[in-house]
PDB file of C-alpha atoms in Angstrom:
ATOM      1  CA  UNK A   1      30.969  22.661 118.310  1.00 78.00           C
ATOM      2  CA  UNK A   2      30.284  22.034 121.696  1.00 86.00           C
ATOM      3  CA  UNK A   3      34.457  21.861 122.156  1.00 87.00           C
ATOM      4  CA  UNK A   4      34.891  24.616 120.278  1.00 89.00           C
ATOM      5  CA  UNK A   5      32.173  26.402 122.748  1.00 90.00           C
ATOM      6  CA  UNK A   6      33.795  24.270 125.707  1.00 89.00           C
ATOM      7  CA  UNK A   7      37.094  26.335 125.262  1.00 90.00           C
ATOM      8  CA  UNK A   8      35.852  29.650 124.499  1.00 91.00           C
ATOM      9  CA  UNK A   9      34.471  29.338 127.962  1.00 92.00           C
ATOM     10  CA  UNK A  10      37.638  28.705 129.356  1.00 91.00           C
ATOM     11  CA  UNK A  11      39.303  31.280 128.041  1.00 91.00           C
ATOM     12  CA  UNK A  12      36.589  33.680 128.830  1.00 92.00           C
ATOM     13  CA  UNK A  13      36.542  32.574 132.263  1.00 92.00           C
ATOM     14  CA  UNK A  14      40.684  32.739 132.351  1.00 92.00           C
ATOM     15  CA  UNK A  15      40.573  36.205 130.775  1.00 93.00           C
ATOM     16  CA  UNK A  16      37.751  36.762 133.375  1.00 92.00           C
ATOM     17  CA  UNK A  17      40.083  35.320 136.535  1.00 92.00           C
ATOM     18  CA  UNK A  18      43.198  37.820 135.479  1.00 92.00           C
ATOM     19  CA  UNK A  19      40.827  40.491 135.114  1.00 90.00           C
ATOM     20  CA  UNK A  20      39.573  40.082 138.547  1.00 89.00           C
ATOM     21  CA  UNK A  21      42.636  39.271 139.668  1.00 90.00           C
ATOM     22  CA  UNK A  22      43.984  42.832 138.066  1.00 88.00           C
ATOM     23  CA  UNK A  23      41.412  44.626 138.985  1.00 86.00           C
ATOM     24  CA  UNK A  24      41.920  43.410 142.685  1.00 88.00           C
ATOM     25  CA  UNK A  25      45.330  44.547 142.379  1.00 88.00           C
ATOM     26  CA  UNK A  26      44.044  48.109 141.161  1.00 87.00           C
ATOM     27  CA  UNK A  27      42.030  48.811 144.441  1.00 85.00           C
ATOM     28  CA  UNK A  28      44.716  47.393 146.336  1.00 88.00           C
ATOM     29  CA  UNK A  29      46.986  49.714 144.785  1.00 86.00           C
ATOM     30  CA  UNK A  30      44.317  52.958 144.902  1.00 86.00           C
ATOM     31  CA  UNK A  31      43.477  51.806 148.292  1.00 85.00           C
ATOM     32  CA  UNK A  32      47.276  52.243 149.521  1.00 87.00           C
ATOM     33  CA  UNK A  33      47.721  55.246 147.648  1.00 86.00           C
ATOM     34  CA  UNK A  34      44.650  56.964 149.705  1.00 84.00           C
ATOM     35  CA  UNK A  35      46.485  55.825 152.669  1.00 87.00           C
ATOM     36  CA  UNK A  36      49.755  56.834 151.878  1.00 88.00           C
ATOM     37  CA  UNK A  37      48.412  60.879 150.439  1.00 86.00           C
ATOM     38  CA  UNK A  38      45.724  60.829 153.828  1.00 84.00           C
ATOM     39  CA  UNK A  39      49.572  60.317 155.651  1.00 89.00           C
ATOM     40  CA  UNK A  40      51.118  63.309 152.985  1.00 87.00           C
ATOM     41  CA  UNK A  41      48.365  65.620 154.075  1.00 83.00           C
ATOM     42  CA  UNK A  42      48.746  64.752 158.163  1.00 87.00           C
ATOM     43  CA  UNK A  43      52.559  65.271 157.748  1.00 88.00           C
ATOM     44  CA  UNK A  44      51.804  68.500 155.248  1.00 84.00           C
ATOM     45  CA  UNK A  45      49.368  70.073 158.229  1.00 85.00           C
ATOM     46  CA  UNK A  46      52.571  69.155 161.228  1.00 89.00           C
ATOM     47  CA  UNK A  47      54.742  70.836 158.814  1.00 88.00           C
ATOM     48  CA  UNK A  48      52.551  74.322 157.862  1.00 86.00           C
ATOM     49  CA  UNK A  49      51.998  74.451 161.899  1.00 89.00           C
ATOM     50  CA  UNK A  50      55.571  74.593 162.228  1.00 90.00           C
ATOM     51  CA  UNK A  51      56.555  76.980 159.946  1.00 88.00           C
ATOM     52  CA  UNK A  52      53.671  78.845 161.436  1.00 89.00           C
ATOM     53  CA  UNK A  53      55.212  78.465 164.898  1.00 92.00           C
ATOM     54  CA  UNK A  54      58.561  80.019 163.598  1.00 89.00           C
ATOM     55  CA  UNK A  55      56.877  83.083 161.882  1.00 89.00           C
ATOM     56  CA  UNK A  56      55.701  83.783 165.316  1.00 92.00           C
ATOM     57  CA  UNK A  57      59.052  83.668 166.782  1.00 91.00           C
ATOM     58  CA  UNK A  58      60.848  85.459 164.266  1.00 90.00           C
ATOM     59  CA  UNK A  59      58.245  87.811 164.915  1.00 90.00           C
ATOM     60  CA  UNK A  60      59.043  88.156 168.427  1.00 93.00           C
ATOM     61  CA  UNK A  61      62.484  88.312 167.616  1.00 91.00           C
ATOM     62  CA  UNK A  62      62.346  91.131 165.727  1.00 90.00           C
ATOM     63  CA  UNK A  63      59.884  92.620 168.239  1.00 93.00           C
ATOM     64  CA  UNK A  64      62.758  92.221 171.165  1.00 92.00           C
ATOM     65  CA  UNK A  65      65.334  93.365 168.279  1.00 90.00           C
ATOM     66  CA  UNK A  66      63.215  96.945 168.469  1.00 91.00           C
ATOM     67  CA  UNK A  67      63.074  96.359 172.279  1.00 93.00           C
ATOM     68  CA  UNK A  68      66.711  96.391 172.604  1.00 90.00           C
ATOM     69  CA  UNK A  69      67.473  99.073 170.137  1.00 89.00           C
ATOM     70  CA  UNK A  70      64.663 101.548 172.598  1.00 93.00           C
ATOM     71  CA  UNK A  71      67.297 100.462 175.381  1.00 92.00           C
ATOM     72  CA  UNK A  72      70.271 101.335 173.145  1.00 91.00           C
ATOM     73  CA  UNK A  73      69.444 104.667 172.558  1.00 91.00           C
ATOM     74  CA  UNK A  74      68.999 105.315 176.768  1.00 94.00           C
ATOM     75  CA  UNK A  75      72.495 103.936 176.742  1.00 93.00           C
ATOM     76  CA  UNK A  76      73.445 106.341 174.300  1.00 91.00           C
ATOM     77  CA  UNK A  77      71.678 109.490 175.746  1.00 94.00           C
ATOM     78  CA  UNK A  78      73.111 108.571 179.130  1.00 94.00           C
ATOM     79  CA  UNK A  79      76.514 108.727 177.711  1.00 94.00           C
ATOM     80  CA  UNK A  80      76.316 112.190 176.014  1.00 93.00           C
ATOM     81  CA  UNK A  81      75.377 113.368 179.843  1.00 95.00           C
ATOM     82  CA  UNK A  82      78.433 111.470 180.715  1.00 94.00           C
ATOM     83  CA  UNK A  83      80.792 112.911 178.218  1.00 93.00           C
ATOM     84  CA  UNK A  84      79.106 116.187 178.765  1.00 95.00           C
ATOM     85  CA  UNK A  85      79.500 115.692 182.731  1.00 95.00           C
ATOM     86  CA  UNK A  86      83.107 115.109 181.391  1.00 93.00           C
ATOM     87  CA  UNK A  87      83.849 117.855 179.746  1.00 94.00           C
ATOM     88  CA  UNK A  88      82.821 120.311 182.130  1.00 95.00           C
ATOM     89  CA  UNK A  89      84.535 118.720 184.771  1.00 94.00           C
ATOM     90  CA  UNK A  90      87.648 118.961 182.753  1.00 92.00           C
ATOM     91  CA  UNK A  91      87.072 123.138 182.214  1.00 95.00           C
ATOM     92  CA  UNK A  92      86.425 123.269 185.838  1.00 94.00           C
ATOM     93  CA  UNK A  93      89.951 121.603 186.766  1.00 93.00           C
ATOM     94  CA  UNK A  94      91.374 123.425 184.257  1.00 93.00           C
ATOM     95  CA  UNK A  95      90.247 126.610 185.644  1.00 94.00           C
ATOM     96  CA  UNK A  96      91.397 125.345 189.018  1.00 93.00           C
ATOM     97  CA  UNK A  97      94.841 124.813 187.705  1.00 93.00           C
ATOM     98  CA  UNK A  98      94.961 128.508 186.837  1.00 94.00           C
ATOM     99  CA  UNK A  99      93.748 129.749 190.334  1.00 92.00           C
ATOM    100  CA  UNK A 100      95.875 127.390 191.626  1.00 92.00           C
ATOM    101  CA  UNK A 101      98.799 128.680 189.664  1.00 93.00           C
ATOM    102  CA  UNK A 102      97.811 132.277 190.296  1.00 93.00           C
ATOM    103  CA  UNK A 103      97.337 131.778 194.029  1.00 93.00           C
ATOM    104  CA  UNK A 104     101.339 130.893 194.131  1.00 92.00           C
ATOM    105  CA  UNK A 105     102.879 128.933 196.801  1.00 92.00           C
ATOM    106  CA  UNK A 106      99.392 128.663 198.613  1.00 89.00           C
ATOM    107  CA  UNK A 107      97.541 127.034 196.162  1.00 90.00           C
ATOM    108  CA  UNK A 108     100.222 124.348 195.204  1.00 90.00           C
ATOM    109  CA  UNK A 109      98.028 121.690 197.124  1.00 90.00           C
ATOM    110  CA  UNK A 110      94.849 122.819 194.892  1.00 89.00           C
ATOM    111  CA  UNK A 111      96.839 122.663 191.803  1.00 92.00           C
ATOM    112  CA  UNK A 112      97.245 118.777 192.432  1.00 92.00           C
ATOM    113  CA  UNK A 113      93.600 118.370 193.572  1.00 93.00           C
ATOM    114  CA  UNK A 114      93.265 119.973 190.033  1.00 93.00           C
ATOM    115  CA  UNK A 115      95.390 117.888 187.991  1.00 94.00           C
ATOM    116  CA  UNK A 116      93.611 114.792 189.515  1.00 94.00           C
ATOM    117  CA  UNK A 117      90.179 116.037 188.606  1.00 94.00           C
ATOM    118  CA  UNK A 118      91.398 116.372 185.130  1.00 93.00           C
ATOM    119  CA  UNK A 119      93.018 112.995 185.087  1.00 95.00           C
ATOM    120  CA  UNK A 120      89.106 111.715 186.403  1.00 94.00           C
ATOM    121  CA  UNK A 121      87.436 114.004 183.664  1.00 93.00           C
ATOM    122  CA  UNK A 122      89.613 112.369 181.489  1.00 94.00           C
ATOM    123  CA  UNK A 123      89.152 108.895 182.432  1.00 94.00           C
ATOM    124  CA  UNK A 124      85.359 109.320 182.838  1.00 94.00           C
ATOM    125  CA  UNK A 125      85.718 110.354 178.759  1.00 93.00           C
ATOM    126  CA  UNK A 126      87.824 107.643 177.926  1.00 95.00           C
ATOM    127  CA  UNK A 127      85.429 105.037 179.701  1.00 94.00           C
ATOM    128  CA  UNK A 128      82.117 106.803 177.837  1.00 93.00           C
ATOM    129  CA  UNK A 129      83.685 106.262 174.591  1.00 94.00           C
ATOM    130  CA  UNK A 130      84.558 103.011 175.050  1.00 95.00           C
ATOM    131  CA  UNK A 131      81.211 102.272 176.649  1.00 94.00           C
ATOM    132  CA  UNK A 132      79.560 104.358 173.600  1.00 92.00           C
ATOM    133  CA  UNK A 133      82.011 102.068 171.007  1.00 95.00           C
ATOM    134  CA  UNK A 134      80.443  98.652 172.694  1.00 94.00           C
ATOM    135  CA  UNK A 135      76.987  99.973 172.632  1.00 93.00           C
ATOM    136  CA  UNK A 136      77.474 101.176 168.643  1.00 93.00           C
ATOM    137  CA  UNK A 137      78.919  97.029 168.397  1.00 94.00           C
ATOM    138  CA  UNK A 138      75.535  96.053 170.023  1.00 90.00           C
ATOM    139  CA  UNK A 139      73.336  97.926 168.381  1.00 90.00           C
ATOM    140  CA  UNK A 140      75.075  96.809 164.483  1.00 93.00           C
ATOM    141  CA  UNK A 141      74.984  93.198 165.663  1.00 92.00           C
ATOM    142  CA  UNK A 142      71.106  94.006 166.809  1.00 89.00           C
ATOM    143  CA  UNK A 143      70.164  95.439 163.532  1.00 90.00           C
ATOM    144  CA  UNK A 144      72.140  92.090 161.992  1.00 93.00           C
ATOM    145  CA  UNK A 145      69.665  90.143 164.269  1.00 90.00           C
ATOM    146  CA  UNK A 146      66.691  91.632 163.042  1.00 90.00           C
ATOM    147  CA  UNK A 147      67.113  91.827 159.090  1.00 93.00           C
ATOM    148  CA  UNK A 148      68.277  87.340 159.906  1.00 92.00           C
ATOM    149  CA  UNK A 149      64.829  87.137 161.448  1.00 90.00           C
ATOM    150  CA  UNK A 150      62.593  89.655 158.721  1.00 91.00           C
ATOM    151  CA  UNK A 151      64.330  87.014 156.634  1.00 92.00           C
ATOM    152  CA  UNK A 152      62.656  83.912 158.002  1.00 90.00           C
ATOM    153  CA  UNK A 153      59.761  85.490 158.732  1.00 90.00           C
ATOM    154  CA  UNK A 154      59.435  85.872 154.727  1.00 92.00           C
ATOM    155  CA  UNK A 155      60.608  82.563 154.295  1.00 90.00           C
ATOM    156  CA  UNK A 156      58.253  81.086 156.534  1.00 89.00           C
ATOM    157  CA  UNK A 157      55.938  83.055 154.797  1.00 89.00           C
ATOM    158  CA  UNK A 158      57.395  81.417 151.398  1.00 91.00           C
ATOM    159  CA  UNK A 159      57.049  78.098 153.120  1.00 89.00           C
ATOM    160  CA  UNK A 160      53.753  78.427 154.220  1.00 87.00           C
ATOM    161  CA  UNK A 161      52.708  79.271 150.835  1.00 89.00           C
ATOM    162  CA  UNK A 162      54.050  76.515 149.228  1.00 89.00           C
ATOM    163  CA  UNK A 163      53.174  73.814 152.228  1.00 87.00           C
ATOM    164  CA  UNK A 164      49.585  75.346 151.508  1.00 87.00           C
ATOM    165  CA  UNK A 165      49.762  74.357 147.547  1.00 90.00           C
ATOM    166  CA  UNK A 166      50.932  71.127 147.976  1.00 87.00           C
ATOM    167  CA  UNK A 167      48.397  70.614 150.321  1.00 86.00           C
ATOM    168  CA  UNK A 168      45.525  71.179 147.862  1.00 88.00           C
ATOM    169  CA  UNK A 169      47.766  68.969 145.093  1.00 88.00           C
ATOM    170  CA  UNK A 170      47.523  66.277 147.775  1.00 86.00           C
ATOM    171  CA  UNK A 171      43.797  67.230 148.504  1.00 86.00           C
ATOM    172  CA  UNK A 172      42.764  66.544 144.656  1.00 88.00           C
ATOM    173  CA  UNK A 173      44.737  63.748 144.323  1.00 86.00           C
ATOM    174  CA  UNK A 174      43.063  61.740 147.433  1.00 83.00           C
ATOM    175  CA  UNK A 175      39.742  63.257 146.459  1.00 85.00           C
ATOM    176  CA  UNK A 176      40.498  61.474 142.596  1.00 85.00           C
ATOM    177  CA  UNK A 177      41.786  58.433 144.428  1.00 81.00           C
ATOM    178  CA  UNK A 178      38.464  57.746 146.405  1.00 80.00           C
ATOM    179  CA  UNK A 179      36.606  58.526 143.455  1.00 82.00           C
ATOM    180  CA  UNK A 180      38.317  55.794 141.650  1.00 78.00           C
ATOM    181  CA  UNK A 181      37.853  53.568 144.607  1.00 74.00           C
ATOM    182  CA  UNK A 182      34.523  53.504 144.690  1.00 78.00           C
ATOM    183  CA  UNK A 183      34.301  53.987 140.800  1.00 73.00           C
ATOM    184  CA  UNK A 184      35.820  49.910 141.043  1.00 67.00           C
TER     185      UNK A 184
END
């Protein structure tokens, strides 16, 4: 009996050493985890605060976007005077031409002051359009520039949102980590 009792003992205290010994490896194992999601949640908060940081510039991108499109239309307005300034100077030389024409002989010298003014007129128009044509360029490639960054700005938004989920998911699952630690 007293053999019988003699290896029950054992084995209880065997069963009892691998039980410890498991158990050991359990808190070892919960005690990295908490360790390794406390990590998760410091990389989780760099990450949100950079996302945040790019909202905020794709903000102010699309803030300098509406900036530059203000200065666009000046650019415009200040070529209709242009063409306008154009187009008058062009009647003008035209109306030269035909005093110079009816003035005969004497007015052949103003006739070719004329035709230059025209040929300016003209050139001033040519240069506005093409001035206008660049600005139109600008302004498209502006507008581009703004809908890229009201794009971020709602995926950083997106990003944030999610960042801020898996936060909490890594907030409950270190607070049910140090609850089993101290549970053991």
């Amino acid at each position: 009996n007293v053999d019988k009792l003699n290896l029950s003992s054992n084995e209880a205290a065997a069963s009892l050493e691998e039980t410890a010994a498991a158990l050991e490896e359990i808190t070892s194992n919960i005690r990295n985890n908490t360790e390794s999601i406390a990590k998760m949640s410091s990389i989780s908060s760099n990450v949100t605060s950079s996302a945040k940081d790019g909202e905020v510039l794709a903000n102010k991108t699309t803030v300098a976007m509406d900036e530059i499109n203000v200065q666009v239309n000046l650019v415009n307005e200040a070529i209709s005077v242009i063409d306008n300034i154009a187009f008058q100077t062009n009647i003008l030389s035209l109306n030269a031409a035909v005093e110079a024409a009816t003035a005969g002989e004497a007015g052949k010298g103003f006739a070719v002051v004329a035709q230059e003014v025209r040929n300016l007129a003209s050139r001033s128009a040519e240069a506005a359009k093409d001035i206008k044509n660049i600005v139109e360029r600008a302004t498209v490639k502006a507008n581009e520039g703004k809908q890229i960054a009201s794009n971020m700005i709602e995926g950083y938004k997106e990003l944030n949102i999610n960042i801020s989920q898996t936060m909490d998911l890594i907030s409950d699952i270190q607070n049910s980590s140090k609850e089993q630690l101290l549970g053991i």
